[in-house]
Short mmCIF file of C-alpha atoms in Angstrom, two decimals:
data_model
loop_
_atom_site.label_atom_id
_atom_site.label_comp_id
_atom_site.label_asym_id
_atom_site.label_seq_id
_atom_site.Cartn_x
_atom_site.Cartn_y
_atom_site.Cartn_z
CA MET A 1 257.09 -154.45 94.06
CA SER A 2 254.96 -153.46 97.01
CA LEU A 3 253.11 -150.18 97.03
CA LYS A 4 251.63 -148.62 100.13
CA ILE A 5 248.46 -146.68 99.43
CA ILE A 6 247.07 -144.37 102.10
CA PHE A 7 243.49 -143.12 101.94
CA PHE A 8 242.18 -139.98 103.59
CA GLY A 9 238.76 -138.65 104.60
CA SER A 10 235.71 -140.30 103.10
CA LEU A 11 237.90 -142.54 100.90
CA THR A 12 238.66 -144.68 103.95
CA GLU A 13 235.00 -145.68 103.99
CA ILE A 14 235.46 -147.10 100.50
CA ALA A 15 238.90 -148.67 100.67
CA GLY A 16 240.04 -148.70 104.31
CA GLU A 17 242.95 -146.68 105.67
CA THR A 18 245.86 -148.31 103.90
CA ILE A 19 246.34 -151.13 101.42
CA VAL A 20 249.41 -152.68 99.86
CA LEU A 21 249.30 -153.39 96.14
CA GLY A 22 251.76 -155.03 93.77
CA GLU A 23 252.11 -155.23 89.98
CA VAL A 24 251.32 -151.67 88.99
CA VAL A 25 253.83 -149.67 86.97
CA ASP A 26 252.46 -146.16 87.05
CA THR A 27 249.69 -144.06 88.56
CA ASP A 28 247.29 -144.55 85.60
CA ASP A 29 247.68 -148.27 86.11
CA LEU A 30 247.15 -147.85 89.83
CA VAL A 31 243.97 -145.82 89.39
CA LYS A 32 242.61 -148.45 87.01
CA ALA A 33 243.34 -151.21 89.52
CA LEU A 34 241.82 -149.23 92.40
CA HIS A 35 238.67 -148.41 90.44
CA LYS A 36 238.30 -152.07 89.57
CA ASN A 37 238.69 -153.18 93.18
CA TYR A 38 236.68 -150.29 94.62
CA PRO A 39 234.19 -149.10 91.95
CA LYS A 40 232.90 -146.31 94.22
CA LEU A 41 236.30 -144.60 93.95
CA ALA A 42 235.59 -143.92 90.27
CA ASP A 43 232.78 -141.53 91.22
CA THR A 44 234.85 -139.72 93.82
CA ARG A 45 237.22 -136.80 93.42
CA TYR A 46 240.67 -137.01 94.96
CA ALA A 47 244.20 -135.73 94.55
CA ILE A 48 247.07 -138.20 94.25
CA ALA A 49 250.43 -137.74 95.94
CA VAL A 50 253.40 -139.99 95.18
CA ASP A 51 256.11 -140.00 97.83
CA LYS A 52 254.49 -136.94 99.41
CA LYS A 53 254.35 -134.85 96.25
CA VAL A 54 251.12 -134.12 94.39
CA ILE A 55 251.05 -135.29 90.78
CA SER A 56 249.00 -133.95 87.87
CA LYS A 57 249.93 -136.48 85.20
CA ASN A 58 250.78 -140.14 84.91
CA THR A 59 253.78 -140.93 87.11
CA ILE A 60 256.01 -144.00 87.17
CA LEU A 61 255.87 -145.85 90.47
CA HIS A 62 258.94 -147.40 92.02
CA LYS A 63 259.52 -150.20 94.43
CA ASN A 64 258.29 -149.08 97.86
CA SER A 65 256.61 -145.95 96.51
CA GLU A 66 254.05 -144.46 98.87
CA VAL A 67 250.87 -143.18 97.30
CA ALA A 68 248.28 -141.04 99.10
CA LEU A 69 244.74 -140.35 97.89
CA LEU A 70 243.26 -137.17 99.36
CA PRO A 71 239.67 -136.01 98.84
CA PRO A 72 238.61 -132.36 99.14
CA PHE A 73 237.01 -131.32 102.46
CA SER A 74 234.36 -128.63 102.50
CA GLY A 75 233.68 -128.25 106.22
CA GLY A 76 234.58 -125.11 108.13
CA MET B 1 255.32 -99.92 121.21
CA LYS B 2 252.80 -97.14 121.63
CA ASN B 3 252.72 -97.39 125.40
CA ASP B 4 253.54 -99.54 128.42
CA GLN B 5 250.13 -101.16 128.44
CA GLN B 6 250.61 -102.43 124.89
CA TYR B 7 254.05 -103.74 125.75
CA ASP B 8 252.56 -105.45 128.76
CA ARG B 9 249.82 -107.07 126.67
CA TYR B 10 252.22 -108.65 124.20
CA GLN B 11 255.26 -109.03 126.45
CA ARG B 12 255.18 -112.85 126.46
CA GLN B 13 255.60 -113.07 122.70
CA ILE B 14 257.80 -109.98 122.25
CA ILE B 15 260.47 -111.62 124.44
CA LEU B 16 260.53 -114.71 122.20
CA PRO B 17 263.82 -115.28 120.41
CA GLY B 18 263.39 -114.26 116.78
CA PHE B 19 260.22 -112.25 117.46
CA GLY B 20 260.67 -108.94 119.28
CA GLU B 21 258.99 -105.56 118.91
CA ALA B 22 259.54 -105.52 115.16
CA ALA B 23 257.36 -108.63 114.67
CA GLN B 24 254.73 -107.21 117.00
CA GLN B 25 254.73 -104.03 114.94
CA LYS B 26 254.15 -106.07 111.75
CA LEU B 27 251.15 -107.76 113.38
CA SER B 28 249.65 -104.41 114.35
CA GLN B 29 249.98 -103.17 110.76
CA ALA B 30 248.52 -106.32 109.17
CA LYS B 31 245.06 -106.45 107.59
CA VAL B 32 243.52 -109.91 107.58
CA LEU B 33 240.17 -111.00 106.17
CA VAL B 34 238.51 -114.08 107.66
CA VAL B 35 235.91 -115.70 105.39
CA GLY B 36 233.54 -117.73 107.56
CA ALA B 37 233.10 -117.14 111.29
CA GLY B 38 232.26 -120.77 112.03
CA GLY B 39 234.23 -123.69 113.45
CA LEU B 40 237.51 -122.63 111.85
CA GLY B 41 236.82 -118.89 111.88
CA CYS B 42 236.21 -118.71 115.66
CA PRO B 43 239.67 -119.88 116.82
CA VAL B 44 241.38 -118.03 113.97
CA LEU B 45 239.62 -114.81 115.00
CA GLN B 46 240.27 -115.28 118.70
CA TYR B 47 244.00 -115.78 118.21
CA LEU B 48 244.45 -113.08 115.58
CA THR B 49 242.74 -110.63 117.91
CA ALA B 50 244.66 -111.80 120.97
CA VAL B 51 248.10 -111.68 119.36
CA GLY B 52 247.53 -108.14 118.10
CA VAL B 53 246.66 -108.23 114.38
CA GLY B 54 245.73 -104.58 113.70
CA THR B 55 242.82 -104.87 111.26
CA ILE B 56 240.47 -107.84 110.92
CA GLY B 57 237.57 -108.26 108.49
CA ILE B 58 234.92 -110.93 109.13
CA VAL B 59 232.66 -112.21 106.35
CA ASP B 60 229.67 -114.38 107.27
CA ASP B 61 225.99 -114.08 106.37
CA ASP B 62 224.88 -116.81 108.77
CA VAL B 63 223.26 -116.56 112.19
CA VAL B 64 224.21 -118.52 115.30
CA SER B 65 222.25 -121.75 115.87
CA LEU B 66 222.27 -124.28 118.72
CA SER B 67 224.03 -126.94 116.57
CA ASN B 68 226.96 -124.53 116.05
CA LEU B 69 227.87 -124.29 119.72
CA HIS B 70 229.74 -127.59 120.09
CA ARG B 71 232.56 -126.17 117.93
CA GLN B 72 232.01 -122.44 117.34
CA VAL B 73 233.45 -121.28 120.62
CA LEU B 74 232.90 -117.53 120.22
CA TYR B 75 229.14 -117.85 120.71
CA SER B 76 226.76 -118.72 123.55
CA VAL B 77 223.10 -119.73 123.85
CA HIS B 78 222.24 -116.03 124.21
CA ASP B 79 223.51 -115.42 120.67
CA ILE B 80 221.23 -117.90 118.87
CA GLY B 81 219.61 -116.12 115.93
CA LEU B 82 222.15 -113.25 115.91
CA SER B 83 224.51 -112.43 113.03
CA LYS B 84 227.80 -114.31 113.44
CA ALA B 85 229.89 -111.52 111.89
CA GLU B 86 228.39 -108.87 114.17
CA LYS B 87 228.37 -111.02 117.32
CA ALA B 88 231.99 -112.06 116.71
CA VAL B 89 233.05 -108.39 116.49
CA ASP B 90 231.17 -107.58 119.74
CA THR B 91 232.96 -110.32 121.66
CA LEU B 92 236.39 -109.86 120.06
CA GLN B 93 236.39 -106.09 120.61
CA GLN B 94 236.24 -106.79 124.34
CA LEU B 95 239.24 -109.07 124.05
CA ASN B 96 241.27 -106.38 122.31
CA PRO B 97 239.91 -102.82 122.13
CA ASP B 98 242.82 -101.71 119.89
CA THR B 99 241.87 -104.01 116.99
CA LYS B 100 239.97 -102.46 114.09
CA PHE B 101 237.15 -104.75 112.97
CA HIS B 102 235.05 -104.73 109.81
CA ALA B 103 231.96 -106.96 109.92
CA TYR B 104 230.61 -108.06 106.53
CA ASN B 105 227.22 -109.58 107.24
CA LEU B 106 226.90 -110.89 103.68
CA ARG B 107 227.54 -113.94 101.56
CA LEU B 108 230.67 -113.61 99.47
CA SER B 109 229.64 -113.74 95.79
CA ASN B 110 231.21 -113.29 92.38
CA ASN B 111 229.82 -109.75 92.43
CA ASN B 112 231.27 -108.58 95.74
CA ALA B 113 234.34 -110.81 96.32
CA ALA B 114 236.96 -108.58 94.68
CA ALA B 115 235.73 -105.43 96.44
CA VAL B 116 235.59 -107.13 99.86
CA ILE B 117 238.99 -108.83 99.54
CA GLN B 118 240.98 -105.99 97.92
CA PRO B 119 241.72 -103.90 101.07
CA PHE B 120 243.26 -106.85 102.96
CA ASP B 121 246.79 -108.34 102.85
CA ILE B 122 245.99 -111.94 103.75
CA VAL B 123 242.76 -113.91 103.32
CA ILE B 124 241.65 -116.83 105.48
CA ASP B 125 239.33 -119.45 104.04
CA GLY B 126 237.30 -120.96 106.87
CA SER B 127 234.15 -121.32 104.76
CA ASP B 128 231.89 -124.36 104.75
CA ASN B 129 231.09 -124.87 101.06
CA PHE B 130 232.89 -125.38 97.76
CA ALA B 131 231.26 -122.44 95.94
CA THR B 132 232.87 -120.04 98.44
CA ARG B 133 236.17 -121.95 98.53
CA TYR B 134 236.65 -121.74 94.74
CA LEU B 135 235.46 -118.14 94.67
CA VAL B 136 237.91 -117.11 97.42
CA ASN B 137 240.75 -118.99 95.74
CA ASP B 138 240.16 -117.49 92.30
CA THR B 139 239.75 -113.97 93.68
CA CYS B 140 243.00 -114.29 95.65
CA VAL B 141 244.81 -115.42 92.49
CA LEU B 142 243.42 -112.45 90.53
CA LEU B 143 244.26 -109.95 93.28
CA ASP B 144 247.63 -111.48 94.30
CA LYS B 145 246.56 -112.15 97.89
CA THR B 146 248.03 -114.87 100.07
CA LEU B 147 245.36 -117.38 101.10
CA VAL B 148 245.54 -119.43 104.27
CA TYR B 149 243.29 -122.42 103.73
CA GLY B 150 241.72 -124.77 106.23
CA ALA B 151 238.98 -127.40 105.93
CA VAL B 152 237.60 -130.16 108.13
CA SER B 153 235.62 -133.35 107.75
CA GLN B 154 234.69 -135.75 110.54
CA TYR B 155 238.03 -136.41 112.33
CA GLN B 156 240.44 -134.95 109.76
CA GLY B 157 241.49 -131.48 108.75
CA GLN B 158 243.60 -129.85 106.04
CA VAL B 159 245.76 -126.71 106.25
CA ALA B 160 247.73 -125.00 103.47
CA VAL B 161 249.10 -121.63 102.38
CA PHE B 162 248.17 -120.82 98.80
CA ASN B 163 249.17 -118.12 96.34
CA CYS B 164 252.03 -116.86 98.46
CA THR B 165 254.43 -114.96 96.22
CA THR B 166 257.51 -115.19 98.40
CA HIS B 167 259.58 -116.67 95.57
CA PRO B 168 259.39 -114.16 92.72
CA THR B 169 260.63 -116.71 90.18
CA ARG B 170 258.24 -119.50 91.09
CA THR B 171 254.53 -119.72 90.25
CA PRO B 172 252.72 -120.01 93.57
CA VAL B 173 250.33 -122.91 94.05
CA ASN B 174 246.61 -122.31 94.51
CA TYR B 175 243.68 -124.52 95.57
CA ARG B 176 242.93 -125.50 91.96
CA ASP B 177 246.40 -127.04 91.65
CA LEU B 178 245.24 -129.51 94.27
CA PHE B 179 241.58 -129.87 93.27
CA PRO B 180 241.15 -128.33 89.78
CA GLN B 181 237.36 -128.34 89.65
CA PRO B 182 234.68 -128.31 92.36
CA PRO B 183 233.10 -131.66 93.19
CA ALA B 184 229.50 -132.31 92.23
CA GLU B 185 226.76 -131.60 94.71
CA ASN B 186 226.54 -134.37 97.30
CA GLU B 187 229.84 -135.89 96.15
CA VAL B 188 231.51 -134.56 99.29
CA LEU B 189 229.51 -134.35 102.48
CA ASN B 190 229.63 -131.18 104.62
CA CYS B 191 229.76 -131.04 108.43
CA GLU B 192 225.97 -131.04 108.64
CA GLU B 193 225.80 -134.38 106.84
CA ALA B 194 229.09 -136.08 107.70
CA GLY B 195 229.59 -134.73 111.22
CA VAL B 196 232.68 -133.16 112.78
CA LEU B 197 234.36 -133.65 116.15
CA GLY B 198 233.88 -130.43 118.17
CA VAL B 199 237.56 -129.89 118.96
CA LEU B 200 238.84 -130.57 115.41
CA PRO B 201 238.17 -127.12 113.90
CA GLY B 202 239.72 -125.71 117.10
CA ILE B 203 242.96 -127.54 116.30
CA ILE B 204 242.92 -126.80 112.57
CA GLY B 205 241.87 -123.17 113.14
CA SER B 206 244.73 -122.73 115.63
CA MET B 207 247.12 -124.16 113.03
CA MET B 208 245.75 -121.64 110.51
CA ALA B 209 246.26 -118.78 112.98
CA ASN B 210 249.83 -119.97 113.48
CA GLU B 211 250.47 -119.90 109.71
CA ILE B 212 249.07 -116.36 109.51
CA ILE B 213 251.31 -115.14 112.34
CA LYS B 214 254.37 -116.73 110.70
CA LEU B 215 253.52 -115.18 107.33
CA ILE B 216 253.00 -111.70 108.77
CA THR B 217 256.04 -111.68 111.03
CA ASN B 218 258.26 -113.71 108.73
CA THR B 219 259.18 -116.13 111.50
CA GLY B 220 259.55 -119.90 111.22
CA LYS B 221 258.54 -121.78 108.10
CA ALA B 222 254.96 -121.45 106.86
CA LEU B 223 253.12 -124.19 104.92
CA ILE B 224 253.72 -122.40 101.62
CA ASP B 225 252.77 -124.66 98.68
CA ARG B 226 252.27 -127.55 101.10
CA LEU B 227 249.18 -129.33 102.39
CA LEU B 228 249.10 -130.68 105.93
CA THR B 229 246.48 -133.24 106.90
CA TYR B 230 245.80 -133.90 110.59
CA ASP B 231 243.89 -136.88 111.96
CA ALA B 232 242.40 -136.28 115.41
CA ARG B 233 241.91 -140.02 116.04
CA ASN B 234 245.58 -140.92 116.11
CA ASN B 235 247.36 -137.52 116.01
CA GLN B 236 248.93 -138.42 112.67
CA LEU B 237 250.17 -135.64 110.44
CA TYR B 238 250.72 -136.09 106.70
CA GLU B 239 252.40 -133.30 104.78
CA ILE B 240 252.64 -133.20 101.02
CA GLU B 241 254.29 -130.85 98.54
CA LEU B 242 252.00 -129.14 96.02
CA VAL B 243 253.06 -128.24 92.49
CA PRO B 244 251.50 -125.88 89.92
CA ARG B 245 249.49 -127.55 87.13
CA SER B 246 249.72 -126.23 83.58
CA ASP B 247 245.94 -126.08 83.11
CA THR B 248 245.00 -124.32 86.36
CA ARG B 249 245.16 -120.72 85.19
CA ALA B 250 242.71 -121.42 82.34
CA MET B 251 240.09 -122.52 84.90
CA ILE B 252 240.24 -119.22 86.76
CA PRO B 253 238.41 -116.20 85.29
CA ALA B 254 240.77 -113.98 83.29
CA ASP B 255 240.26 -110.86 85.41
CA THR B 256 237.91 -109.36 88.01
CA GLN B 257 235.39 -108.44 85.30
CA ALA B 258 235.23 -112.05 84.11
CA LEU B 259 235.00 -113.13 87.77
CA LYS B 260 231.74 -111.17 88.08
CA LYS B 261 230.24 -113.24 85.27
CA HIS B 262 231.34 -116.57 86.71
CA ASN B 263 228.54 -118.20 88.67
CA TYR B 264 230.24 -120.21 91.43
CA GLN B 265 226.98 -121.22 93.03
CA LEU B 266 225.84 -122.81 89.78
CA HIS B 267 229.16 -124.57 89.25
CA CYS B 268 229.06 -126.18 92.63
CA SER B 269 225.41 -127.16 92.68
CA THR B 270 224.83 -128.75 89.28
CA PRO B 271 225.74 -132.40 88.75
CA SER B 272 229.28 -133.24 87.71
CA GLU B 273 229.10 -131.70 84.22
CA LEU B 274 230.90 -128.41 84.10
CA GLU B 275 230.68 -125.17 82.31
CA ILE B 276 234.02 -124.08 80.91
CA ASN B 277 235.25 -120.66 79.98
CA ASP B 278 236.59 -119.52 76.60
CA GLU B 279 240.24 -119.96 77.54
CA PHE B 280 239.78 -123.53 78.71
CA PHE B 281 237.70 -124.24 75.60
CA GLU B 282 240.53 -122.92 73.40
CA GLN B 283 242.97 -125.26 75.14
CA LEU B 284 240.70 -128.22 74.54
CA VAL B 285 240.35 -127.26 70.86
CA GLN B 286 244.14 -127.12 70.59
CA THR B 287 244.47 -130.68 71.89
CA GLY B 288 242.30 -131.87 68.97
CA ASP B 289 241.20 -134.85 71.04
CA VAL B 290 237.69 -133.64 71.71
CA ASP B 291 234.21 -133.94 70.18
CA ILE B 292 232.65 -130.50 69.83
CA ILE B 293 228.90 -130.63 69.36
CA ASP B 294 226.85 -127.63 68.25
CA VAL B 295 223.32 -128.24 69.57
CA ARG B 296 221.74 -125.23 67.83
CA GLU B 297 219.10 -125.77 65.14
CA LYS B 298 220.32 -126.03 61.55
CA GLY B 299 220.84 -122.60 60.03
CA GLU B 300 221.35 -120.63 63.23
CA LYS B 301 223.91 -117.85 62.84
CA PRO B 302 226.80 -117.25 63.32
CA THR B 303 228.14 -120.29 61.52
CA ILE B 304 231.37 -121.67 62.90
CA LYS B 305 234.39 -122.14 60.68
CA GLN B 306 237.16 -121.66 63.19
CA PHE B 307 237.22 -125.19 64.62
CA GLU B 308 235.98 -128.64 63.71
CA HIS B 309 232.62 -129.53 65.17
CA ARG B 310 229.50 -131.55 64.54
CA SER B 311 225.98 -130.19 64.35
CA ILE B 312 223.41 -132.18 66.33
CA PRO B 313 220.34 -130.12 67.34
CA LEU B 314 219.40 -130.59 71.01
CA ALA B 315 216.22 -132.54 70.15
CA HIS B 316 218.25 -135.19 68.27
CA LEU B 317 221.11 -135.47 70.72
CA GLN B 318 219.87 -138.51 72.66
CA ASN B 319 219.55 -140.53 69.45
CA SER B 320 223.02 -139.61 68.24
CA ILE B 321 225.19 -140.56 71.19
CA SER B 322 226.83 -143.43 69.29
CA GLU B 323 228.57 -140.76 67.17
CA LEU B 324 230.41 -139.42 70.19
CA LYS B 325 233.76 -141.20 70.28
CA SER B 326 236.19 -138.93 72.15
CA HIS B 327 236.75 -139.11 75.86
CA THR B 328 236.05 -135.39 76.10
CA ILE B 329 232.92 -133.76 74.73
CA VAL B 330 232.20 -130.05 74.62
CA VAL B 331 228.66 -128.95 73.84
CA ILE B 332 228.14 -125.47 72.46
CA CYS B 333 225.14 -123.32 71.51
CA GLN B 334 224.31 -119.66 71.04
CA SER B 335 224.51 -118.44 74.66
CA GLY B 336 225.36 -121.49 76.77
CA GLN B 337 221.83 -122.31 77.97
CA ARG B 338 220.90 -125.17 75.62
CA SER B 339 224.42 -126.56 75.74
CA LEU B 340 224.16 -126.77 79.54
CA GLN B 341 220.93 -128.76 79.17
CA ALA B 342 222.63 -130.98 76.61
CA ALA B 343 225.63 -131.50 78.89
CA GLN B 344 223.28 -132.53 81.71
CA GLN B 345 221.62 -135.08 79.39
CA LEU B 346 224.96 -136.49 78.24
CA ASN B 347 226.23 -136.62 81.77
CA LYS B 348 223.29 -138.81 82.77
CA ILE B 349 224.03 -141.13 79.86
CA PHE B 350 227.81 -141.37 80.19
CA GLY B 351 228.21 -140.87 83.95
CA GLY B 352 231.90 -140.71 84.82
CA SER B 353 233.08 -142.48 81.65
CA LYS B 354 233.46 -139.26 79.61
CA LYS B 355 234.31 -135.68 80.45
CA ILE B 356 231.36 -133.52 79.43
CA TYR B 357 231.61 -129.74 79.20
CA SER B 358 229.36 -126.90 78.13
CA LEU B 359 230.88 -123.69 76.78
CA GLN B 360 229.76 -120.92 79.11
CA GLY B 361 228.45 -117.86 77.29
CA GLY B 362 228.08 -119.84 74.07
CA ILE B 363 229.34 -118.98 70.59
CA LEU B 364 228.45 -115.34 71.05
CA GLY B 365 230.62 -115.00 74.14
CA TRP B 366 233.45 -116.95 72.55
CA LYS B 367 233.41 -114.80 69.38
CA GLU B 368 233.60 -111.68 71.50
CA ASN B 369 236.77 -112.92 73.20
CA PHE B 370 238.48 -114.70 70.33
CA GLN B 371 237.32 -112.97 67.17
CA LYS B 372 240.65 -111.21 66.67
CA GLU B 373 242.67 -114.40 66.91
CA SER B 374 240.34 -116.51 64.84
CA THR B 375 239.38 -114.33 61.87
#
């Protein structure tokens, strides 16, 4: 299993632009792992998209799933 | 076309395949409201005016400053200190004398949002703060207005079309389906703090104008229920599909009357604890997985029998936190004032490890809304 995780906006300052992660089964698991590796992410708001679709509840991840974490932008 | 001069003005787009005089006519009949005449608002306004949108409203209570000029391309050094809404109309009217403009030199608020937005068909969010963004979103949901959204930060921008009811059978997506609740103050930096590349809002604003033209003329495929992210550093685009959440509607005031009571400024400027409305509170009660704490003094009326709760007067709260086991805690009181204080205290103690809410309007407000169902 190898998951590609893409970060947007200010999240790149915490975790870089992309990382590859293995051994996570679903998005709850992923968030736990990310918060452990990057504690600052826990205090930050973001939406999660799996394979380019936003999710609102725990979602099973598959081999080669692509996950994107997108923070809100306020600037106009 | 009214006359040869008008045909001449728009000839280059009228001759486009799939466009024609009919599309041009739709543009001239459209009424578009642009919230924010800043980095995003300037290009949106310039293009909407140039392409022939008939009626344009501009909401902005700000004045032009020197630090605006690297990205807000409608203004010059001579305009510093002048109202953006009024100055924008002055300049744009010269670009297209046929366009009808309405300048709203005011800050959109829960009190005026519905009245300002109502006369327009499409609303553009080019604002620079979350209080306005959530207010505009919620008002558009309540009034059934399509919202073209854009936002920028540093080198990246987002564009989306929300609340577009083109599919009568499908619930349209709104901003809260993407970001249900506003971030805490200072959680997300604005342009003033984080910086923004001068050309970025020009690109994102032009993309927004393009979405508006497509929506009005029904050409091409607009970003309906989709979010596009653009990165100016490497020209990468990332487009995702948005889906409605089941809990979103409960976060939006029930109607325009309830909207007037909802303080967006407060919601977006207090730390991450949140006031919740009666409907959202009811949903949490239904889940059963929540600690409800009444922080009123013993003996205060009305007594509550309709849902399980614990009584811990505000003064004793800090010493009783070991009793709070659930992941979600809702604090209640008579009117919502003390419970907000309590929620702030709990938030400091628990940080992000628990979800802390205060019932807005308190028991009195809740009883008014739910008495029929609960007695």
